[in-house]
CSV table of C-alpha atoms and ligand atoms in Angstrom, one decimal:
chain,number,residue,atom,x,y,z
A,29,MET,CA,127.5,94.1,101.6
A,30,GLY,CA,127.6,97.4,103.4
A,31,MET,CA,123.9,97.9,103.1
A,32,HIS,CA,122.4,100.1,105.8
A,33,LYS,CA,118.8,99.5,106.5
A,34,LYS,CA,116.9,98.7,109.6
A,35,ILE,CA,115.5,95.2,109.3
A,36,TYR,CA,112.1,94.3,110.6
A,37,PHE,CA,111.7,90.7,111.9
A,38,CYS,CA,108.5,89.4,113.1
A,39,THR,CA,106.8,86.2,114.0
A,40,ASN,CA,103.3,85.2,114.8
A,41,THR,CA,102.9,82.0,116.8
A,42,LYS,CA,99.2,81.7,115.8
A,43,MET,CA,97.3,79.2,117.9
A,44,TYR,CA,100.2,76.7,118.2
A,45,LYS,CA,101.8,77.5,121.5
A,46,GLY,CA,100.0,77.4,124.9
A,47,TYR,CA,100.8,79.4,128.0
A,48,GLN,CA,103.9,77.9,129.3
A,49,GLU,CA,105.3,77.1,125.9
A,50,THR,CA,104.9,80.7,124.8
A,51,LEU,CA,106.7,82.0,128.0
A,52,ASP,CA,109.5,79.5,127.5
A,53,TYR,CA,109.8,80.6,123.9
A,54,LEU,CA,110.1,84.3,124.9
A,55,MET,CA,112.6,83.6,127.6
A,56,GLU,CA,114.9,81.7,125.3
A,57,LEU,CA,114.5,84.2,122.4
A,58,LYS,CA,115.3,87.0,124.8
A,59,GLN,CA,118.5,85.3,126.0
A,60,LEU,CA,119.7,84.4,122.5
A,61,THR,CA,119.2,87.8,121.1
A,62,GLU,CA,120.3,89.9,124.1
A,63,ASP,CA,123.6,91.1,122.6
A,64,ILE,CA,122.2,92.2,119.2
A,65,ASP,CA,122.7,95.8,118.3
A,66,TRP,CA,119.1,96.9,118.5
A,67,ARG,CA,119.6,100.0,116.3
A,68,ASP,CA,119.8,97.6,113.4
A,69,ILE,CA,116.6,95.7,113.9
A,70,GLU,CA,113.1,95.7,115.2
A,71,LEU,CA,112.0,92.3,116.5
A,72,SER,CA,108.3,91.7,117.1
A,73,VAL,CA,106.5,88.6,118.4
A,74,MET,CA,102.8,88.2,118.1
A,75,ILE,CA,101.5,85.9,120.8
A,76,PRO,CA,98.0,84.7,122.1
A,77,TYR,CA,96.1,87.1,124.3
A,78,THR,CA,96.3,84.7,127.2
A,79,THR,CA,100.1,85.0,127.3
A,80,LEU,CA,100.5,88.7,126.9
A,81,TYR,CA,100.5,89.8,130.6
A,82,GLN,CA,103.1,87.3,131.7
A,83,GLY,CA,105.0,87.7,128.4
A,84,LYS,CA,105.3,91.4,129.1
A,85,GLN,CA,106.9,90.7,132.5
A,86,ILE,CA,109.5,88.4,130.9
A,87,LEU,CA,110.4,90.9,128.2
A,88,GLN,CA,110.7,93.9,130.7
A,89,ASN,CA,114.4,94.5,130.0
A,90,SER,CA,114.4,93.4,126.4
A,91,SER,CA,114.0,95.2,123.1
A,92,ILE,CA,111.7,92.5,121.7
A,93,LEU,CA,108.3,94.0,121.0
A,94,LEU,CA,105.2,92.1,122.1
A,95,GLY,CA,102.2,92.1,119.9
A,96,ALA,CA,98.7,90.7,119.9
A,97,GLN,CA,97.4,88.8,116.9
A,98,ASN,CA,94.1,90.6,116.6
A,99,MET,CA,92.1,93.3,118.2
A,100,CYS,CA,88.6,94.8,118.2
A,101,TRP,CA,88.3,98.4,116.9
A,102,GLU,CA,85.9,99.5,119.7
A,103,GLN,CA,87.1,100.5,123.1
A,104,THR,CA,84.3,99.0,125.1
A,105,GLY,CA,80.7,97.8,124.6
A,106,PRO,CA,78.6,94.8,123.6
A,107,TYR,CA,81.3,92.9,121.7
A,108,THR,CA,81.3,89.4,123.2
A,109,GLY,CA,84.5,87.6,122.9
A,110,GLU,CA,86.5,90.6,121.7
A,111,ILE,CA,89.6,92.3,123.1
A,112,SER,CA,89.8,96.0,122.9
A,113,PRO,CA,92.8,98.4,122.4
A,114,LEU,CA,92.3,99.6,125.9
A,115,MET,CA,92.6,96.1,127.3
A,116,LEU,CA,95.8,95.6,125.4
A,117,GLN,CA,97.1,99.0,126.6
A,118,GLU,CA,96.4,98.0,130.2
A,119,LEU,CA,98.9,95.2,129.7
A,120,GLY,CA,101.5,97.5,128.1
A,121,VAL,CA,101.0,95.9,124.7
A,122,LYS,CA,102.0,98.4,122.0
A,123,SER,CA,101.7,96.5,118.8
A,124,VAL,CA,99.1,94.4,117.0
A,125,LEU,CA,98.8,92.3,113.9
A,126,LEU,CA,95.8,93.1,111.8
A,127,GLY,CA,94.3,91.5,108.8
A,128,HIS,CA,96.4,88.3,108.6
A,129,SER,CA,95.2,86.2,105.7
A,130,GLU,CA,93.9,83.6,108.2
A,131,ARG,CA,91.7,86.3,109.7
A,132,ARG,CA,90.5,87.4,106.3
A,133,ASN,CA,90.0,83.9,104.8
A,134,LEU,CA,88.8,81.8,107.8
A,135,PHE,CA,87.1,84.5,109.9
A,136,GLY,CA,85.6,86.6,107.2
A,137,GLU,CA,87.4,89.9,108.0
A,138,SER,CA,86.7,92.4,105.3
A,139,ASP,CA,88.9,95.3,104.2
A,140,GLU,CA,86.5,97.6,105.9
A,141,LYS,CA,86.7,95.9,109.2
A,142,ILE,CA,90.4,95.7,109.0
A,143,ASN,CA,90.5,99.4,108.3
A,144,ARG,CA,88.6,100.1,111.5
A,145,LYS,CA,91.1,98.1,113.4
A,146,VAL,CA,94.1,99.8,111.8
A,147,ARG,CA,92.7,103.2,112.6
A,148,SER,CA,91.8,102.2,116.1
A,149,ALA,CA,95.3,100.8,116.7
A,150,LEU,CA,96.9,104.0,115.5
A,151,ALA,CA,94.5,106.2,117.4
A,152,HIS,CA,95.7,104.3,120.5
A,153,GLU,CA,99.3,104.9,119.5
A,154,MET,CA,100.0,101.2,118.9
A,155,VAL,CA,102.2,99.9,116.1
A,156,ALA,CA,99.9,98.3,113.5
A,157,PHE,CA,101.3,95.3,111.5
A,158,PHE,CA,98.8,95.6,108.7
A,159,SER,CA,98.8,92.4,106.7
A,160,ILE,CA,97.8,92.1,103.1
A,161,SER,CA,97.6,89.0,100.9
A,162,ASP,CA,96.7,87.7,97.5
A,163,THR,CA,95.2,84.2,97.0
A,164,GLU,CA,96.2,81.4,94.6
A,165,ALA,CA,93.3,82.4,92.4
A,166,ASP,CA,94.4,86.1,92.4
A,167,LYS,CA,97.8,85.0,91.3
A,168,ARG,CA,96.5,82.7,88.6
A,169,LYS,CA,94.3,85.5,87.1
A,170,HIS,CA,97.2,88.0,87.4
A,171,GLN,CA,95.2,90.0,89.8
A,172,SER,CA,97.6,90.1,92.7
A,173,ASP,CA,98.6,93.7,92.2
A,174,ASP,CA,95.0,94.9,92.0
A,175,ILE,CA,94.0,93.0,95.1
A,176,LEU,CA,96.9,94.2,97.1
A,177,CYS,CA,96.3,97.8,96.1
A,178,LYS,CA,92.6,97.5,97.0
A,179,GLN,CA,93.5,96.0,100.4
A,180,LEU,CA,96.0,98.8,101.0
A,181,LYS,CA,93.7,101.6,99.9
A,182,ILE,CA,90.7,100.5,102.0
A,183,GLY,CA,92.8,99.3,104.9
A,184,LEU,CA,94.7,102.5,105.2
A,185,CYS,CA,91.8,104.9,104.5
A,186,GLY,CA,91.7,107.7,106.9
A,187,VAL,CA,95.2,107.1,108.2
A,188,GLU,CA,97.0,110.4,108.6
A,189,LYS,CA,100.6,111.2,107.5
A,190,GLU,CA,101.6,111.8,111.1
A,191,GLN,CA,100.5,108.2,112.0
A,192,VAL,CA,102.5,106.3,109.4
A,193,SER,CA,105.6,105.9,111.5
A,194,LYS,CA,103.6,103.4,113.4
A,195,VAL,CA,102.5,101.4,110.3
A,196,ARG,CA,104.3,98.2,109.1
A,197,ILE,CA,103.0,96.5,106.0
A,198,LEU,CA,103.2,92.7,106.1
A,199,TYR,CA,102.8,91.2,102.7
A,200,GLU,CA,102.0,87.5,102.8
A,201,PRO,CA,100.6,85.6,99.8
A,202,SER,CA,98.1,83.2,101.4
A,203,TRP,CA,99.3,80.5,99.0
A,204,ALA,CA,102.9,80.8,100.3
A,205,ILE,CA,102.0,80.4,104.0
A,206,GLY,CA,102.3,77.3,106.1
A,207,GLU,CA,103.2,73.6,105.5
A,208,LYS,CA,101.5,73.5,102.1
A,209,GLY,CA,102.7,76.9,101.1
A,210,ILE,CA,104.8,77.4,98.0
A,211,PHE,CA,107.6,79.9,98.2
A,212,PRO,CA,107.1,82.4,95.3
A,213,THR,CA,109.9,83.2,92.9
A,214,ILE,CA,112.0,86.1,93.9
A,215,ASP,CA,110.8,88.1,90.9
A,216,PHE,CA,107.2,87.6,92.0
A,217,ILE,CA,108.0,89.0,95.4
A,218,LYS,CA,110.1,91.9,94.0
A,219,ALA,CA,107.3,92.9,91.7
A,220,ARG,CA,104.6,92.8,94.5
A,221,HIS,CA,106.8,94.9,96.8
A,222,VAL,CA,107.3,97.5,94.0
A,223,THR,CA,103.5,97.6,93.6
A,224,ILE,CA,103.0,98.0,97.3
A,225,LYS,CA,105.6,100.9,97.6
A,226,LYS,CA,104.0,102.6,94.5
A,227,CYS,CA,100.6,102.3,96.1
A,228,LEU,CA,101.9,103.8,99.4
A,229,CYS,CA,103.5,106.7,97.4
A,230,GLU,CA,100.1,107.4,95.8
A,231,LEU,CA,98.6,107.6,99.3
A,232,TRP,CA,101.1,109.8,101.0
A,233,GLY,CA,103.7,110.9,98.6
A,234,LYS,CA,107.2,109.4,98.2
A,235,GLU,CA,108.9,110.9,101.2
A,236,VAL,CA,106.4,109.6,103.7
A,237,ALA,CA,105.7,106.4,101.9
A,238,MET,CA,109.3,105.3,101.7
A,239,GLN,CA,109.6,105.3,105.4
A,240,ILE,CA,107.0,102.6,105.8
A,241,PRO,CA,108.5,99.2,106.2
A,242,VAL,CA,107.2,96.5,103.9
A,243,ILE,CA,107.8,93.1,105.3
A,244,TYR,CA,107.6,89.8,103.3
A,245,GLY,CA,106.1,86.7,104.9
A,246,GLY,CA,105.3,83.2,103.6
A,247,SER,CA,107.7,80.2,103.8
A,248,VAL,CA,110.7,82.3,104.8
A,249,CYS,CA,113.5,80.1,106.0
A,250,TYR,CA,117.3,80.2,106.6
A,251,GLU,CA,118.0,79.3,103.0
A,252,ASN,CA,115.9,82.1,101.4
A,253,ALA,CA,116.1,84.9,104.0
A,254,TRP,CA,119.2,86.6,102.6
A,255,ASN,CA,118.0,86.6,99.1
A,256,LEU,CA,114.8,88.3,100.3
A,257,ILE,CA,116.3,90.9,102.5
A,258,ARG,CA,118.9,92.0,100.0
A,259,GLN,CA,116.1,93.2,97.7
A,260,GLU,CA,115.7,96.9,97.7
A,261,ASN,CA,112.0,97.0,98.6
A,262,VAL,CA,112.0,94.2,101.1
A,263,ASP,CA,112.4,95.8,104.6
A,264,GLY,CA,111.8,92.8,106.8
A,265,LEU,CA,110.9,89.2,107.2
A,266,GLY,CA,107.7,87.7,108.7
A,267,ILE,CA,108.6,84.2,109.7
A,268,GLY,CA,106.2,81.6,110.9
A,269,ARG,CA,107.2,77.9,111.3
A,270,ASN,CA,110.9,78.7,111.0
A,271,ALA,CA,110.8,81.1,113.9
A,272,TRP,CA,108.9,79.0,116.3
A,273,ASP,CA,112.0,77.4,117.6
A,274,PRO,CA,114.0,80.3,119.1
A,275,LYS,CA,117.3,78.8,118.0
A,276,ASN,CA,116.1,78.7,114.4
A,277,PHE,CA,114.8,82.3,114.6
A,278,ASN,CA,118.0,83.5,116.1
A,279,ARG,CA,120.1,81.7,113.5
A,280,ILE,CA,118.2,83.5,110.7
A,281,ILE,CA,118.5,86.9,112.4
A,282,ARG,CA,122.2,86.5,112.9
A,283,MET,CA,122.9,85.3,109.4
A,284,VAL,CA,121.0,88.3,108.0
A,285,LEU,CA,122.8,90.8,110.3
A,286,LYS,CA,126.2,89.3,109.4
A,287,ASN,CA,125.6,89.7,105.7
A,288,ILE,CA,124.0,93.1,105.7
B,26,PGA,P1,105.1,80.4,107.5
B,26,PGA,O1,103.9,81.4,108.0
B,26,PGA,O2,106.4,81.2,107.6
B,26,PGA,O3,105.0,79.2,108.4
B,26,PGA,O4,104.8,80.1,106.1
B,26,PGA,C1,103.9,82.7,107.7
B,26,PGA,C2,102.8,83.4,108.5
B,26,PGA,O5,101.6,83.2,108.3
B,26,PGA,O6,103.1,84.4,109.2
């Protein structure tokens, strides 16, 4: 194909893998991907808090980036049950997933709260995987674009131009995620990615905006990965179920890199 773009792969293991299972996963993924040319890709794995310390040791000499799945915006204080950016930094964790649709829809995270988290992550020089998503109802009412722009504008409010190199946008329609998820048409995905890029251009101007990777997630698999990544405005793939076996994840990565 002769396309030259850096590709952003990420996975989020959610609450599926326990301690040992996560460590085994990381070990195997590290081995399988060791010989990849890391100039071509960024590979991030979001794992549970309880596995981050040991996970970090395992990935010491690897280019795989470790991320948390959530974070509190405050540094310290009376926030029972929360994990702060300082706590993640202590473990050497430099990236974090924020605003996943499960956080929004099941745990009531508002755009405003997510914005605090995004700004806090960036202020602590972490890579922020900022997730945005439309619902099935949004899609039915043809409101997906409006919702995504709203989430982007509030979520990224106050983020400075100088900070955007650490921002990754993860677009995941909530109706496309998980076992019951329905993979959208490629035209739907293309249109949403155009909208997202336009919205980012409005925020920071074209030159800055076009540097921000926009990653698609939701029922990505071996069969549809190439058709997604070959689209101009799709910069990466967020893969859930089909990345939770390291062999499957590696197989998808290799196939994409071979075609690009
Ligand atoms: P899925 O999950 O690939 O299993 O649909 C996507 C996600 O929520 O990250």
